[in-house]
Amino acid sequence: MLDIAQFITRSDNFAVLLHDPTSGKTAAIDAPDADPIIAALKERGWTLSHILVTHKHLDHIEGIPPLQAAYDCEVIGPEASAAETGMYDRTVKDGDTFDWAGIEVKVIATPGHTLDHISLFMPSEKLVFVGDTIFSLGCGRVIEGDHPMMWDSIKKLRALPDDTQLYCGHEYTVANGKFAITVDPGNAALKTRIAEVEKLRAADKPALPTTIAQEKVTNPFLRADDPALMKSVGLAGAKPAAVFAEIRTRKDKF
Ligand SMILES: [Zn+2]
C-alpha cells in the first residue's frame, strides 16, 4: 500500500506525493512549486526519488529545477514536450508501461488540454493521475487540441475500472458544480455531490480524490453521450463529440 499526500499549493493546484514504504521511493505527481513540496517531504521524512509529469504547463513543472537541486530525483515526462521543456531525464508516450517502486505504471495519452498531455494509471493500486484532463465535475480547457480530441481522451479515462481513484491537477470542484447543474439539472447524483463538495470545501478539505464511478454519474464532461444531458442542452440525437463541444464552450463562457 502506498502512502499518499495531497495538498493544495499555488492557489488551486494539487501537489500529490506517493510514497512506497517498502522501497522508500517517493514520487511527486507534477511539480507546481518546490518549497511546499520540500516542506511536505521533510515533515514525513520522505526523500524524493521521482517526478512524474503529466504536461508541460508552467504550473505543473515550475518546481522541477529546484527539486532536482534539492534531491537526486529522476524526472519522467511526456515525450511530446521533452524538447520544449528540456526538463525530463526520461520520456514516455502512449502505450508505454514503466516500473515505479515495483508498481506497473501505464501511460495513456490524453491530449486536448495540451497536445503532450499524458495520464498515468497504476492498475494494481487502482490509481490514475489525470493532470488537467478531468477535474471533479469538470475538465480542462481545450487549449492546444480540439473538442473531439479531448472527448476521446476523456472516454479513454472513463473506460478505466469504476473503483479507480482519480487524482487531478486542480481543486475547482465547487465552481465546476455550479456550472454542471446548469447543463444536467435533473441529475440527482450531481445534486448530492455538489452538497457534499460544498461541505468539504467549507471545512477546507479537498474534494479529491474522486473515482471513475462517481465522475461517470456526476461530471457532465463524461456524460456527453447521456440522453438526458443531450436533451437538456438541446442536442438530442447529436454526435457526443458535438455535445461535448457545446458544454465545453458554454463552460468557457460561464
Ligand atoms: Zn494545464
PDB file of C-alpha atoms in Angstrom, residues 7-254:
ATOM      1  CA  PHE A   7      -2.326  19.259  -0.666  1.00  0.00           C
ATOM      2  CA  ILE A   8      -3.246  22.491  -2.411  1.00  0.00           C
ATOM      3  CA  THR A   9      -0.426  24.771  -3.498  1.00  0.00           C
ATOM      4  CA  ARG A  10      -0.082  27.956  -5.592  1.00  0.00           C
ATOM      5  CA  SER A  11      -3.747  28.978  -5.483  1.00  0.00           C
ATOM      6  CA  ASP A  12      -5.637  25.929  -6.695  1.00  0.00           C
ATOM      7  CA  ASN A  13      -3.060  23.364  -7.882  1.00  0.00           C
ATOM      8  CA  PHE A  14      -2.837  19.999  -6.182  1.00  0.00           C
ATOM      9  CA  ALA A  15       0.536  18.631  -5.205  1.00  0.00           C
ATOM     10  CA  VAL A  16       0.488  14.845  -4.806  1.00  0.00           C
ATOM     11  CA  LEU A  17       3.253  12.750  -3.263  1.00  0.00           C
ATOM     12  CA  LEU A  18       3.339   8.949  -3.464  1.00  0.00           C
ATOM     13  CA  HIS A  19       5.493   7.065  -1.015  1.00  0.00           C
ATOM     14  CA  ASP A  20       6.250   3.361  -1.102  1.00  0.00           C
ATOM     15  CA  PRO A  21       7.265   2.296   2.431  1.00  0.00           C
ATOM     16  CA  THR A  22       8.893  -0.944   1.188  1.00  0.00           C
ATOM     17  CA  SER A  23      11.371   0.559  -1.272  1.00  0.00           C
ATOM     18  CA  GLY A  24      11.473   4.020   0.304  1.00  0.00           C
ATOM     19  CA  LYS A  25      10.812   5.594  -3.097  1.00  0.00           C
ATOM     20  CA  THR A  26       8.769   8.798  -3.275  1.00  0.00           C
ATOM     21  CA  ALA A  27       7.287  10.367  -6.391  1.00  0.00           C
ATOM     22  CA  ALA A  28       5.743  13.774  -6.915  1.00  0.00           C
ATOM     23  CA  ILE A  29       2.984  13.900  -9.500  1.00  0.00           C
ATOM     24  CA  ASP A  30       3.882  17.134 -11.279  1.00  0.00           C
ATOM     25  CA  ALA A  31       5.805  19.876  -9.519  1.00  0.00           C
ATOM     26  CA  PRO A  32       3.689  23.029  -9.192  1.00  0.00           C
ATOM     27  CA  ASP A  33       6.277  24.631  -6.918  1.00  0.00           C
ATOM     28  CA  ALA A  34       9.174  23.372  -4.849  1.00  0.00           C
ATOM     29  CA  ASP A  35       9.062  24.869  -1.336  1.00  0.00           C
ATOM     30  CA  PRO A  36       5.736  23.374  -0.170  1.00  0.00           C
ATOM     31  CA  ILE A  37       6.710  20.008  -1.677  1.00  0.00           C
ATOM     32  CA  ILE A  38      10.085  20.054   0.108  1.00  0.00           C
ATOM     33  CA  ALA A  39       8.338  21.014   3.363  1.00  0.00           C
ATOM     34  CA  ALA A  40       5.821  18.164   2.956  1.00  0.00           C
ATOM     35  CA  LEU A  41       8.624  15.681   2.231  1.00  0.00           C
ATOM     36  CA  LYS A  42      10.639  16.792   5.278  1.00  0.00           C
ATOM     37  CA  GLU A  43       7.608  16.645   7.534  1.00  0.00           C
ATOM     38  CA  ARG A  44       7.110  12.986   6.581  1.00  0.00           C
ATOM     39  CA  GLY A  45      10.795  12.003   6.410  1.00  0.00           C
ATOM     40  CA  TRP A  46      10.469  11.089   2.721  1.00  0.00           C
ATOM     41  CA  THR A  47      13.191  11.535   0.092  1.00  0.00           C
ATOM     42  CA  LEU A  48      12.063  12.484  -3.403  1.00  0.00           C
ATOM     43  CA  SER A  49      13.182   9.874  -5.950  1.00  0.00           C
ATOM     44  CA  HIS A  50      10.943  10.718  -8.939  1.00  0.00           C
ATOM     45  CA  ILE A  51       8.838  13.451 -10.514  1.00  0.00           C
ATOM     46  CA  LEU A  52       6.157  12.162 -12.878  1.00  0.00           C
ATOM     47  CA  VAL A  53       4.957  14.894 -15.228  1.00  0.00           C
ATOM     48  CA  THR A  54       1.507  14.995 -16.865  1.00  0.00           C
ATOM     49  CA  HIS A  55       2.012  18.001 -19.140  1.00  0.00           C
ATOM     50  CA  LYS A  56       4.201  20.996 -19.871  1.00  0.00           C
ATOM     51  CA  HIS A  57       2.230  23.876 -18.330  1.00  0.00           C
ATOM     52  CA  LEU A  58       4.318  26.020 -16.004  1.00  0.00           C
ATOM     53  CA  ASP A  59       2.049  25.408 -13.005  1.00  0.00           C
ATOM     54  CA  HIS A  60       2.915  21.694 -13.298  1.00  0.00           C
ATOM     55  CA  ILE A  61       6.669  21.890 -13.939  1.00  0.00           C
ATOM     56  CA  GLU A  62       7.947  25.101 -12.356  1.00  0.00           C
ATOM     57  CA  GLY A  63       9.098  23.241  -9.236  1.00  0.00           C
ATOM     58  CA  ILE A  64      11.240  20.752 -11.162  1.00  0.00           C
ATOM     59  CA  PRO A  65      14.609  22.607 -11.241  1.00  0.00           C
ATOM     60  CA  PRO A  66      14.689  23.472  -7.508  1.00  0.00           C
ATOM     61  CA  LEU A  67      13.508  19.950  -6.601  1.00  0.00           C
ATOM     62  CA  GLN A  68      16.288  18.484  -8.760  1.00  0.00           C
ATOM     63  CA  ALA A  69      18.734  20.752  -6.968  1.00  0.00           C
ATOM     64  CA  ALA A  70      17.493  19.524  -3.583  1.00  0.00           C
ATOM     65  CA  TYR A  71      17.106  15.806  -4.392  1.00  0.00           C
ATOM     66  CA  ASP A  72      18.744  13.239  -6.645  1.00  0.00           C
ATOM     67  CA  CYS A  73      15.471  12.522  -8.435  1.00  0.00           C
ATOM     68  CA  GLU A  74      14.580  11.268 -11.894  1.00  0.00           C
ATOM     69  CA  VAL A  75      12.057  13.272 -13.911  1.00  0.00           C
ATOM     70  CA  ILE A  76       9.805  11.234 -16.206  1.00  0.00           C
ATOM     71  CA  GLY A  77       7.680  13.267 -18.622  1.00  0.00           C
ATOM     72  CA  PRO A  78       5.815  13.122 -21.914  1.00  0.00           C
ATOM     73  CA  GLU A  79       7.976  12.630 -24.989  1.00  0.00           C
ATOM     74  CA  ALA A  80       5.978  15.264 -26.870  1.00  0.00           C
ATOM     75  CA  SER A  81       7.158  18.131 -24.660  1.00  0.00           C
ATOM     76  CA  ALA A  82      10.682  16.907 -23.881  1.00  0.00           C
ATOM     77  CA  ALA A  83      12.406  19.289 -26.297  1.00  0.00           C
ATOM     78  CA  GLU A  84      10.208  22.253 -25.379  1.00  0.00           C
ATOM     79  CA  THR A  85      10.696  21.958 -21.610  1.00  0.00           C
ATOM     80  CA  GLY A  86      14.211  20.479 -21.585  1.00  0.00           C
ATOM     81  CA  MET A  87      13.437  19.150 -18.097  1.00  0.00           C
ATOM     82  CA  TYR A  88      12.907  15.391 -18.364  1.00  0.00           C
ATOM     83  CA  ASP A  89      15.510  12.690 -17.692  1.00  0.00           C
ATOM     84  CA  ARG A  90      13.334  10.021 -19.286  1.00  0.00           C
ATOM     85  CA  THR A  91      10.358  10.295 -21.635  1.00  0.00           C
ATOM     86  CA  VAL A  92       7.257   8.163 -22.075  1.00  0.00           C
ATOM     87  CA  LYS A  93       4.448   8.032 -24.591  1.00  0.00           C
ATOM     88  CA  ASP A  94       1.041   6.441 -25.160  1.00  0.00           C
ATOM     89  CA  GLY A  95       1.017   2.689 -24.537  1.00  0.00           C
ATOM     90  CA  ASP A  96       4.289   2.644 -22.618  1.00  0.00           C
ATOM     91  CA  THR A  97       4.464   0.951 -19.254  1.00  0.00           C
ATOM     92  CA  PHE A  98       7.187   1.529 -16.733  1.00  0.00           C
ATOM     93  CA  ASP A  99       8.035   0.344 -13.268  1.00  0.00           C
ATOM     94  CA  TRP A 100       7.905   2.698 -10.316  1.00  0.00           C
ATOM     95  CA  ALA A 101       8.799   1.159  -6.952  1.00  0.00           C
ATOM     96  CA  GLY A 102       7.768  -2.267  -8.247  1.00  0.00           C
ATOM     97  CA  ILE A 103       4.409  -0.909  -9.409  1.00  0.00           C
ATOM     98  CA  GLU A 104       3.353  -1.008 -13.050  1.00  0.00           C
ATOM     99  CA  VAL A 105       2.503   2.429 -14.458  1.00  0.00           C
ATOM    100  CA  LYS A 106       0.609   2.586 -17.745  1.00  0.00           C
ATOM    101  CA  VAL A 107       0.930   5.719 -19.863  1.00  0.00           C
ATOM    102  CA  ILE A 108      -2.292   6.872 -21.525  1.00  0.00           C
ATOM    103  CA  ALA A 109      -2.064   9.773 -23.982  1.00  0.00           C
ATOM    104  CA  THR A 110      -4.862  12.221 -23.136  1.00  0.00           C
ATOM    105  CA  PRO A 111      -4.331  15.175 -25.495  1.00  0.00           C
ATOM    106  CA  GLY A 112      -6.735  18.093 -25.783  1.00  0.00           C
ATOM    107  CA  HIS A 113      -5.845  20.477 -22.945  1.00  0.00           C
ATOM    108  CA  THR A 114      -2.319  20.319 -24.360  1.00  0.00           C
ATOM    109  CA  LEU A 115      -1.003  18.043 -27.093  1.00  0.00           C
ATOM    110  CA  ASP A 116       1.647  16.444 -24.887  1.00  0.00           C
ATOM    111  CA  HIS A 117      -0.755  15.557 -22.064  1.00  0.00           C
ATOM    112  CA  ILE A 118      -0.488  12.068 -20.575  1.00  0.00           C
ATOM    113  CA  SER A 119      -2.316  10.342 -17.736  1.00  0.00           C
ATOM    114  CA  LEU A 120      -0.633   7.770 -15.511  1.00  0.00           C
ATOM    115  CA  PHE A 121      -2.561   4.675 -14.480  1.00  0.00           C
ATOM    116  CA  MET A 122      -1.437   2.218 -11.782  1.00  0.00           C
ATOM    117  CA  PRO A 123      -3.788  -0.761 -12.216  1.00  0.00           C
ATOM    118  CA  SER A 124      -2.626  -2.694  -9.141  1.00  0.00           C
ATOM    119  CA  GLU A 125      -3.146   0.372  -6.920  1.00  0.00           C
ATOM    120  CA  LYS A 126      -6.391   1.436  -8.628  1.00  0.00           C
ATOM    121  CA  LEU A 127      -4.959   4.932  -9.067  1.00  0.00           C
ATOM    122  CA  VAL A 128      -4.943   7.286 -12.035  1.00  0.00           C
ATOM    123  CA  PHE A 129      -3.309  10.707 -12.256  1.00  0.00           C
ATOM    124  CA  VAL A 130      -5.031  12.743 -14.942  1.00  0.00           C
ATOM    125  CA  GLY A 131      -3.433  16.196 -14.628  1.00  0.00           C
ATOM    126  CA  ASP A 132      -5.645  18.789 -16.316  1.00  0.00           C
ATOM    127  CA  THR A 133      -7.704  16.343 -18.414  1.00  0.00           C
ATOM    128  CA  ILE A 134     -10.514  15.661 -15.938  1.00  0.00           C
ATOM    129  CA  PHE A 135     -11.337  17.624 -12.789  1.00  0.00           C
ATOM    130  CA  SER A 136     -14.030  16.567 -10.390  1.00  0.00           C
ATOM    131  CA  LEU A 137     -17.296  17.713 -12.041  1.00  0.00           C
ATOM    132  CA  GLY A 138     -15.283  19.335 -14.827  1.00  0.00           C
ATOM    133  CA  CYS A 139     -12.490  19.029 -17.344  1.00  0.00           C
ATOM    134  CA  GLY A 140      -9.511  21.028 -18.527  1.00  0.00           C
ATOM    135  CA  ARG A 141      -9.837  23.825 -21.026  1.00  0.00           C
ATOM    136  CA  VAL A 142      -9.230  22.686 -24.573  1.00  0.00           C
ATOM    137  CA  ILE A 143      -6.205  24.851 -25.354  1.00  0.00           C
ATOM    138  CA  GLU A 144      -3.993  23.057 -27.894  1.00  0.00           C
ATOM    139  CA  GLY A 145      -6.221  20.265 -29.162  1.00  0.00           C
ATOM    140  CA  ASP A 146      -9.807  20.286 -30.336  1.00  0.00           C
ATOM    141  CA  HIS A 147     -13.063  19.147 -28.804  1.00  0.00           C
ATOM    142  CA  PRO A 148     -13.277  15.692 -30.467  1.00  0.00           C
ATOM    143  CA  MET A 149      -9.684  15.009 -29.346  1.00  0.00           C
ATOM    144  CA  MET A 150     -10.493  15.958 -25.746  1.00  0.00           C
ATOM    145  CA  TRP A 151     -13.686  13.872 -25.788  1.00  0.00           C
ATOM    146  CA  ASP A 152     -11.670  10.864 -27.000  1.00  0.00           C
ATOM    147  CA  SER A 153      -9.171  11.390 -24.178  1.00  0.00           C
ATOM    148  CA  ILE A 154     -11.945  11.606 -21.593  1.00  0.00           C
ATOM    149  CA  LYS A 155     -13.529   8.424 -22.970  1.00  0.00           C
ATOM    150  CA  LYS A 156     -10.230   6.562 -22.512  1.00  0.00           C
ATOM    151  CA  LEU A 157     -10.173   7.531 -18.839  1.00  0.00           C
ATOM    152  CA  ARG A 158     -13.883   6.844 -18.416  1.00  0.00           C
ATOM    153  CA  ALA A 159     -13.215   3.256 -19.573  1.00  0.00           C
ATOM    154  CA  LEU A 160     -10.920   2.570 -16.587  1.00  0.00           C
ATOM    155  CA  PRO A 161     -12.356   0.399 -13.775  1.00  0.00           C
ATOM    156  CA  ASP A 162     -15.099   2.131 -11.780  1.00  0.00           C
ATOM    157  CA  ASP A 163     -13.239   1.850  -8.480  1.00  0.00           C
ATOM    158  CA  THR A 164     -10.130   3.646  -9.808  1.00  0.00           C
ATOM    159  CA  GLN A 165      -9.255   6.643  -7.623  1.00  0.00           C
ATOM    160  CA  LEU A 166      -8.748   9.712  -9.744  1.00  0.00           C
ATOM    161  CA  TYR A 167      -6.301  12.467  -8.770  1.00  0.00           C
ATOM    162  CA  CYS A 168      -6.186  15.653 -10.805  1.00  0.00           C
ATOM    163  CA  GLY A 169      -4.225  18.860 -11.114  1.00  0.00           C
ATOM    164  CA  HIS A 170      -6.619  21.421  -9.636  1.00  0.00           C
ATOM    165  CA  GLU A 171      -9.286  21.914  -6.998  1.00  0.00           C
ATOM    166  CA  TYR A 172     -12.079  23.563  -8.977  1.00  0.00           C
ATOM    167  CA  THR A 173     -14.889  21.324  -7.757  1.00  0.00           C
ATOM    168  CA  VAL A 174     -17.264  23.905  -6.257  1.00  0.00           C
ATOM    169  CA  ALA A 175     -17.121  26.178  -9.327  1.00  0.00           C
ATOM    170  CA  ASN A 176     -17.438  23.145 -11.609  1.00  0.00           C
ATOM    171  CA  GLY A 177     -20.557  22.038  -9.733  1.00  0.00           C
ATOM    172  CA  LYS A 178     -22.210  25.433 -10.248  1.00  0.00           C
ATOM    173  CA  PHE A 179     -21.778  25.006 -14.000  1.00  0.00           C
ATOM    174  CA  ALA A 180     -22.556  21.262 -14.142  1.00  0.00           C
ATOM    175  CA  ILE A 181     -26.036  21.715 -12.697  1.00  0.00           C
ATOM    176  CA  THR A 182     -26.920  24.195 -15.483  1.00  0.00           C
ATOM    177  CA  VAL A 183     -26.454  21.527 -18.175  1.00  0.00           C
ATOM    178  CA  ASP A 184     -27.610  18.483 -16.180  1.00  0.00           C
ATOM    179  CA  PRO A 185     -30.308  19.912 -13.896  1.00  0.00           C
ATOM    180  CA  GLY A 186     -32.236  16.660 -13.459  1.00  0.00           C
ATOM    181  CA  ASN A 187     -29.221  14.708 -12.157  1.00  0.00           C
ATOM    182  CA  ALA A 188     -29.899  13.687  -8.529  1.00  0.00           C
ATOM    183  CA  ALA A 189     -26.392  12.206  -8.054  1.00  0.00           C
ATOM    184  CA  LEU A 190     -24.916  15.526  -9.164  1.00  0.00           C
ATOM    185  CA  LYS A 191     -27.030  17.457  -6.632  1.00  0.00           C
ATOM    186  CA  THR A 192     -25.855  15.113  -3.855  1.00  0.00           C
ATOM    187  CA  ARG A 193     -22.220  15.501  -4.911  1.00  0.00           C
ATOM    188  CA  ILE A 194     -22.495  19.320  -5.059  1.00  0.00           C
ATOM    189  CA  ALA A 195     -23.854  19.403  -1.494  1.00  0.00           C
ATOM    190  CA  GLU A 196     -21.057  17.083  -0.315  1.00  0.00           C
ATOM    191  CA  VAL A 197     -18.367  19.109  -2.072  1.00  0.00           C
ATOM    192  CA  GLU A 198     -19.615  22.410  -0.658  1.00  0.00           C
ATOM    193  CA  LYS A 199     -19.419  20.924   2.839  1.00  0.00           C
ATOM    194  CA  LEU A 200     -15.879  19.593   2.269  1.00  0.00           C
ATOM    195  CA  ARG A 201     -14.574  22.861   0.844  1.00  0.00           C
ATOM    196  CA  ALA A 202     -16.251  24.936   3.582  1.00  0.00           C
ATOM    197  CA  ALA A 203     -14.276  22.790   6.049  1.00  0.00           C
ATOM    198  CA  ASP A 204     -11.129  23.470   3.962  1.00  0.00           C
ATOM    199  CA  LYS A 205     -10.922  19.820   2.915  1.00  0.00           C
ATOM    200  CA  PRO A 206     -10.210  18.781  -0.689  1.00  0.00           C
ATOM    201  CA  ALA A 207     -12.974  17.271  -2.802  1.00  0.00           C
ATOM    202  CA  LEU A 208     -10.390  14.938  -4.366  1.00  0.00           C
ATOM    203  CA  PRO A 209      -9.586  12.196  -4.990  1.00  0.00           C
ATOM    204  CA  THR A 210     -12.740  11.140  -6.717  1.00  0.00           C
ATOM    205  CA  THR A 211     -13.486   7.882  -8.548  1.00  0.00           C
ATOM    206  CA  ILE A 212     -14.241   6.986 -12.130  1.00  0.00           C
ATOM    207  CA  ALA A 213     -17.646   5.685 -10.959  1.00  0.00           C
ATOM    208  CA  GLN A 214     -18.509   8.975  -9.265  1.00  0.00           C
ATOM    209  CA  GLU A 215     -17.450  11.128 -12.207  1.00  0.00           C
ATOM    210  CA  LYS A 216     -19.369   8.912 -14.651  1.00  0.00           C
ATOM    211  CA  VAL A 217     -22.642   9.719 -12.905  1.00  0.00           C
ATOM    212  CA  THR A 218     -21.984  13.363 -11.971  1.00  0.00           C
ATOM    213  CA  ASN A 219     -19.471  15.009 -14.335  1.00  0.00           C
ATOM    214  CA  PRO A 220     -21.176  16.450 -17.442  1.00  0.00           C
ATOM    215  CA  PHE A 221     -17.954  16.166 -19.458  1.00  0.00           C
ATOM    216  CA  LEU A 222     -18.029  12.375 -19.034  1.00  0.00           C
ATOM    217  CA  ARG A 223     -21.740  12.349 -19.873  1.00  0.00           C
ATOM    218  CA  ALA A 224     -21.804  13.973 -23.323  1.00  0.00           C
ATOM    219  CA  ASP A 225     -23.415  10.781 -24.666  1.00  0.00           C
ATOM    220  CA  ASP A 226     -26.050  10.596 -21.910  1.00  0.00           C
ATOM    221  CA  PRO A 227     -29.513  11.011 -23.471  1.00  0.00           C
ATOM    222  CA  ALA A 228     -30.878  13.188 -20.627  1.00  0.00           C
ATOM    223  CA  LEU A 229     -27.919  15.570 -20.792  1.00  0.00           C
ATOM    224  CA  MET A 230     -28.025  15.691 -24.608  1.00  0.00           C
ATOM    225  CA  LYS A 231     -31.691  16.628 -24.433  1.00  0.00           C
ATOM    226  CA  SER A 232     -31.185  19.252 -21.738  1.00  0.00           C
ATOM    227  CA  VAL A 233     -28.632  21.124 -23.899  1.00  0.00           C
ATOM    228  CA  GLY A 234     -30.923  20.909 -26.932  1.00  0.00           C
ATOM    229  CA  LEU A 235     -28.802  18.347 -28.800  1.00  0.00           C
ATOM    230  CA  ALA A 236     -30.810  15.116 -28.522  1.00  0.00           C
ATOM    231  CA  GLY A 237     -29.511  12.662 -31.134  1.00  0.00           C
ATOM    232  CA  ALA A 238     -26.380  14.701 -31.942  1.00  0.00           C
ATOM    233  CA  LYS A 239     -22.872  13.249 -32.015  1.00  0.00           C
ATOM    234  CA  PRO A 240     -21.427  13.000 -28.483  1.00  0.00           C
ATOM    235  CA  ALA A 241     -18.325  14.960 -29.574  1.00  0.00           C
ATOM    236  CA  ALA A 242     -20.633  17.819 -30.655  1.00  0.00           C
ATOM    237  CA  VAL A 243     -22.411  17.695 -27.290  1.00  0.00           C
ATOM    238  CA  PHE A 244     -19.056  17.746 -25.550  1.00  0.00           C
ATOM    239  CA  ALA A 245     -18.031  20.772 -27.652  1.00  0.00           C
ATOM    240  CA  GLU A 246     -21.273  22.556 -26.744  1.00  0.00           C
ATOM    241  CA  ILE A 247     -20.908  22.075 -23.000  1.00  0.00           C
ATOM    242  CA  ARG A 248     -17.177  22.878 -23.018  1.00  0.00           C
ATOM    243  CA  THR A 249     -17.908  26.096 -24.958  1.00  0.00           C
ATOM    244  CA  ARG A 250     -20.670  27.009 -22.513  1.00  0.00           C
ATOM    245  CA  LYS A 251     -18.280  26.406 -19.595  1.00  0.00           C
ATOM    246  CA  ASP A 252     -15.661  28.665 -21.232  1.00  0.00           C
ATOM    247  CA  LYS A 253     -18.200  31.500 -21.105  1.00  0.00           C
ATOM    248  CA  PHE A 254     -19.746  30.640 -17.725  1.00  0.00           C
TER     249      PHE A 254
END
